Amino acid sequence: MKLLYLWGLSVHQGHSEPLMQFVSDLGAIAPEANIFTMVMAMEATMVFLFSAIRHGGLKAYIQSNTANINYNNNNYDNDAKVTAHRLTQYNKWSLVIGLVFGWALMGTASFRTSEGIIVLVVHGFHACIGFSLIMLDMGLQSEIAYARGRPWTGRFRRFLAVVSFTLILVMMVMMGWSLLELDNPFHFMNINIRMRWSESQPGYLPHVISAFLEWAVILIVCPYFWTFISEFKGYSLSFKVENKRKELQTDV
């Protein structure tokens, strides 16, 4: 909804052509810029909270499922210990990725594409980190799902990671193509050219394709986060089990 609102407001204000702009460019000129920055800051805060809750939930799950491991040398318990160790390492990396991803969102919101070339480069740097980390997170969370015995979720997350990687790769190719089509590639740095790219200008088609692909990658994040709904329900149960176990230990 945020993307559609920014797109509609930008077209209504006469800041861009109806078809089709990069999301960051839609949030580069006031009043769209103010809304874009506010929404991105809120999303970054939600990512921080989500990452912390996800980390705590998986940690409680690991503890509740390893509390009764018999540390004798039998195959079942050895496998359980290996799985618990692997999940613990994945969980640490997952927290780091989530926090850095939130930081990348804040950076993307703070540096507008309507400013000078240095600011544009810094914005692009944060955006690249964000896109890279969300794909890495999809891959890591697919491994966590497999380790937890949730193969369907693992396959779906891995599928989303592969699709996202493919779309981003094609998007970069299209973006480079549109840049090379210009008489002066440095004109790509001019936001007015990007926002008002028309069919009569060179590089228009690859620009539109790359913008559509960027939107597609962002929208793919939605079903990815939906995969955590049932997982978080399981984490809630793990929290309760772990707290109950600690209460029993305290009573003893």
Short mmCIF file of C-alpha atoms in Angstrom, two decimals:
data_model
loop_
_atom_site.label_atom_id
_atom_site.label_comp_id
_atom_site.label_asym_id
_atom_site.label_seq_id
_atom_site.Cartn_x
_atom_site.Cartn_y
_atom_site.Cartn_z
CA MET A 1 0.00 0.00 0.00
CA LYS A 2 2.87 2.35 0.77
CA LEU A 3 4.27 1.92 -2.74
CA LEU A 4 0.93 2.54 -4.43
CA TYR A 5 0.28 5.61 -2.28
CA LEU A 6 3.71 7.10 -3.05
CA TRP A 7 3.29 6.35 -6.75
CA GLY A 8 -0.19 7.91 -6.86
CA LEU A 9 0.90 10.98 -4.90
CA SER A 10 3.98 11.48 -7.08
CA VAL A 11 1.92 11.29 -10.28
CA HIS A 12 -0.78 13.54 -8.79
CA GLN A 13 1.82 16.15 -7.81
CA GLY A 14 3.27 16.07 -11.32
CA HIS A 15 6.66 14.90 -10.07
CA SER A 16 6.87 11.81 -12.26
CA GLU A 17 5.48 10.09 -15.31
CA PRO A 18 2.77 7.49 -14.57
CA LEU A 19 4.96 4.56 -15.70
CA MET A 20 7.20 3.51 -13.79
CA GLN A 21 9.74 4.84 -11.27
CA PHE A 22 12.19 3.41 -8.79
CA VAL A 23 10.70 3.36 -5.31
CA SER A 24 13.47 5.55 -3.93
CA ASP A 25 12.86 8.16 -6.62
CA LEU A 26 9.17 8.28 -5.70
CA GLY A 27 10.28 9.26 -2.20
CA ALA A 28 12.82 11.89 -3.22
CA ILE A 29 10.72 15.07 -3.62
CA ALA A 30 8.47 16.64 -0.97
CA PRO A 31 5.80 15.85 0.12
CA GLU A 32 6.44 12.24 -0.95
CA ALA A 33 9.92 12.42 0.56
CA ASN A 34 8.55 13.13 4.03
CA ILE A 35 6.17 10.17 3.86
CA PHE A 36 8.86 7.90 2.42
CA THR A 37 11.33 8.75 5.20
CA MET A 38 8.73 8.30 7.93
CA VAL A 39 7.51 4.95 6.60
CA MET A 40 11.02 3.62 6.05
CA ALA A 41 12.01 4.63 9.58
CA MET A 42 8.95 2.81 10.93
CA GLU A 43 9.81 -0.26 8.87
CA ALA A 44 13.40 -0.21 10.14
CA THR A 45 12.14 -0.07 13.73
CA MET A 46 9.80 -2.99 13.04
CA VAL A 47 12.70 -4.95 11.54
CA PHE A 48 14.76 -4.35 14.69
CA LEU A 49 11.91 -5.59 16.88
CA PHE A 50 11.11 -8.51 14.57
CA SER A 51 14.75 -9.63 14.53
CA ALA A 52 15.02 -9.46 18.32
CA ILE A 53 11.76 -11.39 18.85
CA ARG A 54 12.72 -13.97 16.23
CA HIS A 55 16.12 -14.45 17.87
CA GLY A 56 14.58 -14.81 21.33
CA GLY A 57 11.92 -17.20 20.08
CA LEU A 58 14.37 -19.53 18.38
CA LYS A 59 16.65 -19.39 21.42
CA ALA A 60 13.75 -20.47 23.66
CA TYR A 61 12.86 -23.21 21.16
CA ILE A 62 16.43 -24.54 21.24
CA GLN A 63 16.54 -24.50 25.03
CA SER A 64 13.17 -26.21 25.43
CA ASN A 65 14.11 -28.94 22.95
CA THR A 66 17.59 -29.62 24.35
CA ALA A 67 16.81 -29.51 28.08
CA ASN A 68 16.29 -33.27 28.26
CA ILE A 69 19.11 -34.38 25.97
CA ASN A 70 21.00 -37.32 27.40
CA TYR A 71 24.66 -36.51 26.86
CA ASN A 72 25.60 -40.16 26.49
CA ASN A 73 27.12 -41.20 23.22
CA ASN A 74 24.05 -42.45 21.40
CA ASN A 75 23.17 -41.47 17.85
CA TYR A 76 19.86 -39.76 18.62
CA ASP A 77 21.27 -37.44 21.26
CA ASN A 78 24.38 -36.73 19.19
CA ASP A 79 22.18 -35.68 16.27
CA ALA A 80 20.11 -33.50 18.60
CA LYS A 81 23.24 -31.81 19.94
CA VAL A 82 24.54 -31.14 16.42
CA THR A 83 21.19 -29.70 15.35
CA ALA A 84 21.00 -27.51 18.45
CA HIS A 85 24.53 -26.21 17.85
CA ARG A 86 23.78 -25.48 14.20
CA LEU A 87 20.53 -23.68 15.07
CA THR A 88 22.35 -21.62 17.70
CA GLN A 89 24.92 -20.45 15.15
CA TYR A 90 22.23 -19.72 12.56
CA ASN A 91 20.28 -17.76 15.17
CA LYS A 92 23.27 -15.53 15.94
CA TRP A 93 23.83 -14.77 12.28
CA SER A 94 20.12 -14.18 11.79
CA LEU A 95 20.13 -11.52 14.51
CA VAL A 96 23.15 -9.77 12.99
CA ILE A 97 21.60 -9.81 9.51
CA GLY A 98 18.30 -8.44 10.82
CA LEU A 99 19.96 -5.57 12.71
CA VAL A 100 22.18 -4.60 9.77
CA PHE A 101 19.19 -4.82 7.43
CA GLY A 102 17.30 -2.39 9.68
CA TRP A 103 20.31 -0.07 9.60
CA ALA A 104 20.35 -0.28 5.78
CA LEU A 105 16.67 0.73 5.68
CA MET A 106 17.42 3.75 7.87
CA GLY A 107 20.29 4.73 5.59
CA THR A 108 18.16 4.32 2.47
CA ALA A 109 15.53 6.62 3.97
CA SER A 110 18.03 9.21 5.20
CA PHE A 111 19.88 9.82 1.92
CA ARG A 112 17.53 10.98 -0.84
CA THR A 113 18.14 10.31 -4.49
CA SER A 114 17.31 13.93 -5.34
CA GLU A 115 20.52 15.19 -3.71
CA GLY A 116 24.06 15.35 -5.12
CA ILE A 117 26.02 12.47 -6.56
CA ILE A 118 27.73 11.60 -3.26
CA VAL A 119 24.39 11.33 -1.47
CA LEU A 120 23.01 9.26 -4.36
CA VAL A 121 25.96 6.87 -4.11
CA VAL A 122 25.51 6.53 -0.33
CA HIS A 123 21.79 5.86 -0.87
CA GLY A 124 22.59 3.21 -3.47
CA PHE A 125 25.13 1.62 -1.13
CA HIS A 126 22.53 1.21 1.62
CA ALA A 127 19.94 -0.08 -0.86
CA CYS A 128 22.37 -2.69 -2.21
CA ILE A 129 23.14 -3.85 1.32
CA GLY A 130 19.43 -4.09 2.06
CA PHE A 131 18.63 -6.15 -1.04
CA SER A 132 21.63 -8.43 -0.44
CA LEU A 133 20.79 -9.02 3.21
CA ILE A 134 17.13 -9.85 2.62
CA MET A 135 18.20 -12.56 0.14
CA LEU A 136 20.81 -13.84 2.60
CA ASP A 137 18.20 -13.87 5.35
CA MET A 138 15.82 -15.87 3.17
CA GLY A 139 18.52 -18.45 2.55
CA LEU A 140 19.53 -18.64 6.21
CA GLN A 141 15.94 -18.92 7.42
CA SER A 142 15.31 -21.71 4.91
CA GLU A 143 18.15 -23.66 6.56
CA ILE A 144 16.65 -22.96 9.99
CA ALA A 145 13.28 -24.26 8.77
CA TYR A 146 14.89 -27.47 7.47
CA ALA A 147 16.76 -27.96 10.76
CA ARG A 148 13.48 -27.55 12.67
CA GLY A 149 11.76 -30.19 10.55
CA ARG A 150 9.72 -27.74 8.45
CA PRO A 151 10.75 -28.72 4.90
CA TRP A 152 7.82 -27.04 3.12
CA THR A 153 8.66 -23.69 4.72
CA GLY A 154 12.34 -24.22 3.95
CA ARG A 155 11.65 -24.94 0.28
CA PHE A 156 9.35 -21.94 -0.05
CA ARG A 157 11.89 -19.56 1.52
CA ARG A 158 14.64 -20.94 -0.68
CA PHE A 159 12.42 -20.48 -3.72
CA LEU A 160 11.82 -16.84 -2.76
CA ALA A 161 15.57 -16.32 -2.31
CA VAL A 162 16.31 -17.73 -5.77
CA VAL A 163 13.54 -15.66 -7.40
CA SER A 164 14.73 -12.50 -5.62
CA PHE A 165 18.32 -13.09 -6.71
CA THR A 166 17.23 -13.63 -10.31
CA LEU A 167 15.05 -10.51 -10.36
CA ILE A 168 17.79 -8.35 -8.84
CA LEU A 169 20.32 -9.65 -11.34
CA VAL A 170 18.05 -8.85 -14.29
CA MET A 171 17.19 -5.48 -12.71
CA MET A 172 20.88 -4.54 -12.56
CA VAL A 173 21.35 -5.57 -16.20
CA MET A 174 18.34 -3.49 -17.28
CA MET A 175 19.55 -0.52 -15.23
CA GLY A 176 22.97 -0.71 -16.86
CA TRP A 177 21.35 -1.00 -20.29
CA SER A 178 19.22 2.09 -19.74
CA LEU A 179 22.29 4.00 -18.56
CA LEU A 180 24.33 3.03 -21.63
CA GLU A 181 21.48 4.05 -23.94
CA LEU A 182 21.76 7.67 -22.78
CA ASP A 183 23.87 10.09 -24.78
CA ASN A 184 25.68 10.95 -21.55
CA PRO A 185 25.53 8.16 -18.92
CA PHE A 186 25.98 10.72 -16.15
CA HIS A 187 22.54 12.11 -17.02
CA PHE A 188 21.23 9.06 -15.14
CA MET A 189 22.30 10.85 -11.96
CA ASN A 190 19.79 13.62 -12.70
CA ILE A 191 16.56 12.77 -10.90
CA ASN A 192 14.48 14.86 -13.31
CA ILE A 193 15.58 12.63 -16.17
CA ARG A 194 14.77 9.46 -14.22
CA MET A 195 11.40 10.76 -13.02
CA ARG A 196 10.31 12.07 -16.43
CA TRP A 197 11.74 9.40 -18.68
CA SER A 198 9.43 9.21 -21.70
CA GLU A 199 9.06 6.75 -24.56
CA SER A 200 10.74 9.17 -26.94
CA GLN A 201 13.97 9.13 -24.93
CA PRO A 202 16.66 6.44 -25.25
CA GLY A 203 16.81 3.83 -22.50
CA TYR A 204 13.14 4.18 -21.58
CA LEU A 205 12.15 0.51 -21.94
CA PRO A 206 14.99 -1.00 -19.85
CA HIS A 207 14.39 1.71 -17.24
CA VAL A 208 10.73 0.74 -16.91
CA ILE A 209 11.62 -2.96 -16.75
CA SER A 210 14.23 -2.38 -14.03
CA ALA A 211 11.76 -0.30 -12.01
CA PHE A 212 9.09 -3.01 -12.27
CA LEU A 213 11.63 -5.61 -11.15
CA GLU A 214 12.57 -3.50 -8.12
CA TRP A 215 8.91 -3.34 -7.12
CA ALA A 216 8.61 -7.11 -7.59
CA VAL A 217 11.59 -7.79 -5.31
CA ILE A 218 10.14 -5.54 -2.60
CA LEU A 219 6.72 -7.20 -2.85
CA ILE A 220 8.28 -10.67 -2.54
CA VAL A 221 9.31 -9.73 1.00
CA CYS A 222 5.62 -9.85 2.03
CA PRO A 223 5.05 -13.61 1.54
CA TYR A 224 8.47 -14.21 3.07
CA PHE A 225 7.47 -12.55 6.33
CA TRP A 226 4.12 -14.37 6.23
CA THR A 227 6.02 -17.65 6.60
CA PHE A 228 6.89 -16.65 10.17
CA ILE A 229 3.27 -16.55 11.40
CA SER A 230 3.04 -20.25 12.24
CA GLU A 231 6.67 -20.26 13.34
CA PHE A 232 6.06 -17.51 15.89
CA LYS A 233 3.13 -19.51 17.28
CA GLY A 234 5.56 -22.34 17.92
CA TYR A 235 8.00 -19.93 19.54
CA SER A 236 5.24 -18.75 21.87
CA LEU A 237 4.77 -22.33 23.03
CA SER A 238 8.53 -22.71 23.47
CA PHE A 239 8.60 -19.60 25.67
CA LYS A 240 5.89 -21.11 27.88
CA VAL A 241 7.64 -24.49 28.10
CA GLU A 242 10.99 -22.91 28.94
CA ASN A 243 9.50 -20.63 31.59
CA LYS A 244 7.67 -23.59 33.14
CA ARG A 245 10.88 -25.61 33.21
CA LYS A 246 12.72 -22.79 34.97
CA GLU A 247 9.90 -22.49 37.52
CA LEU A 248 10.13 -26.21 38.29
CA GLN A 249 13.90 -25.98 38.68
CA THR A 250 13.47 -23.04 41.06
CA ASP A 251 10.93 -24.97 43.15
CA VAL A 252 13.30 -27.89 43.43
#
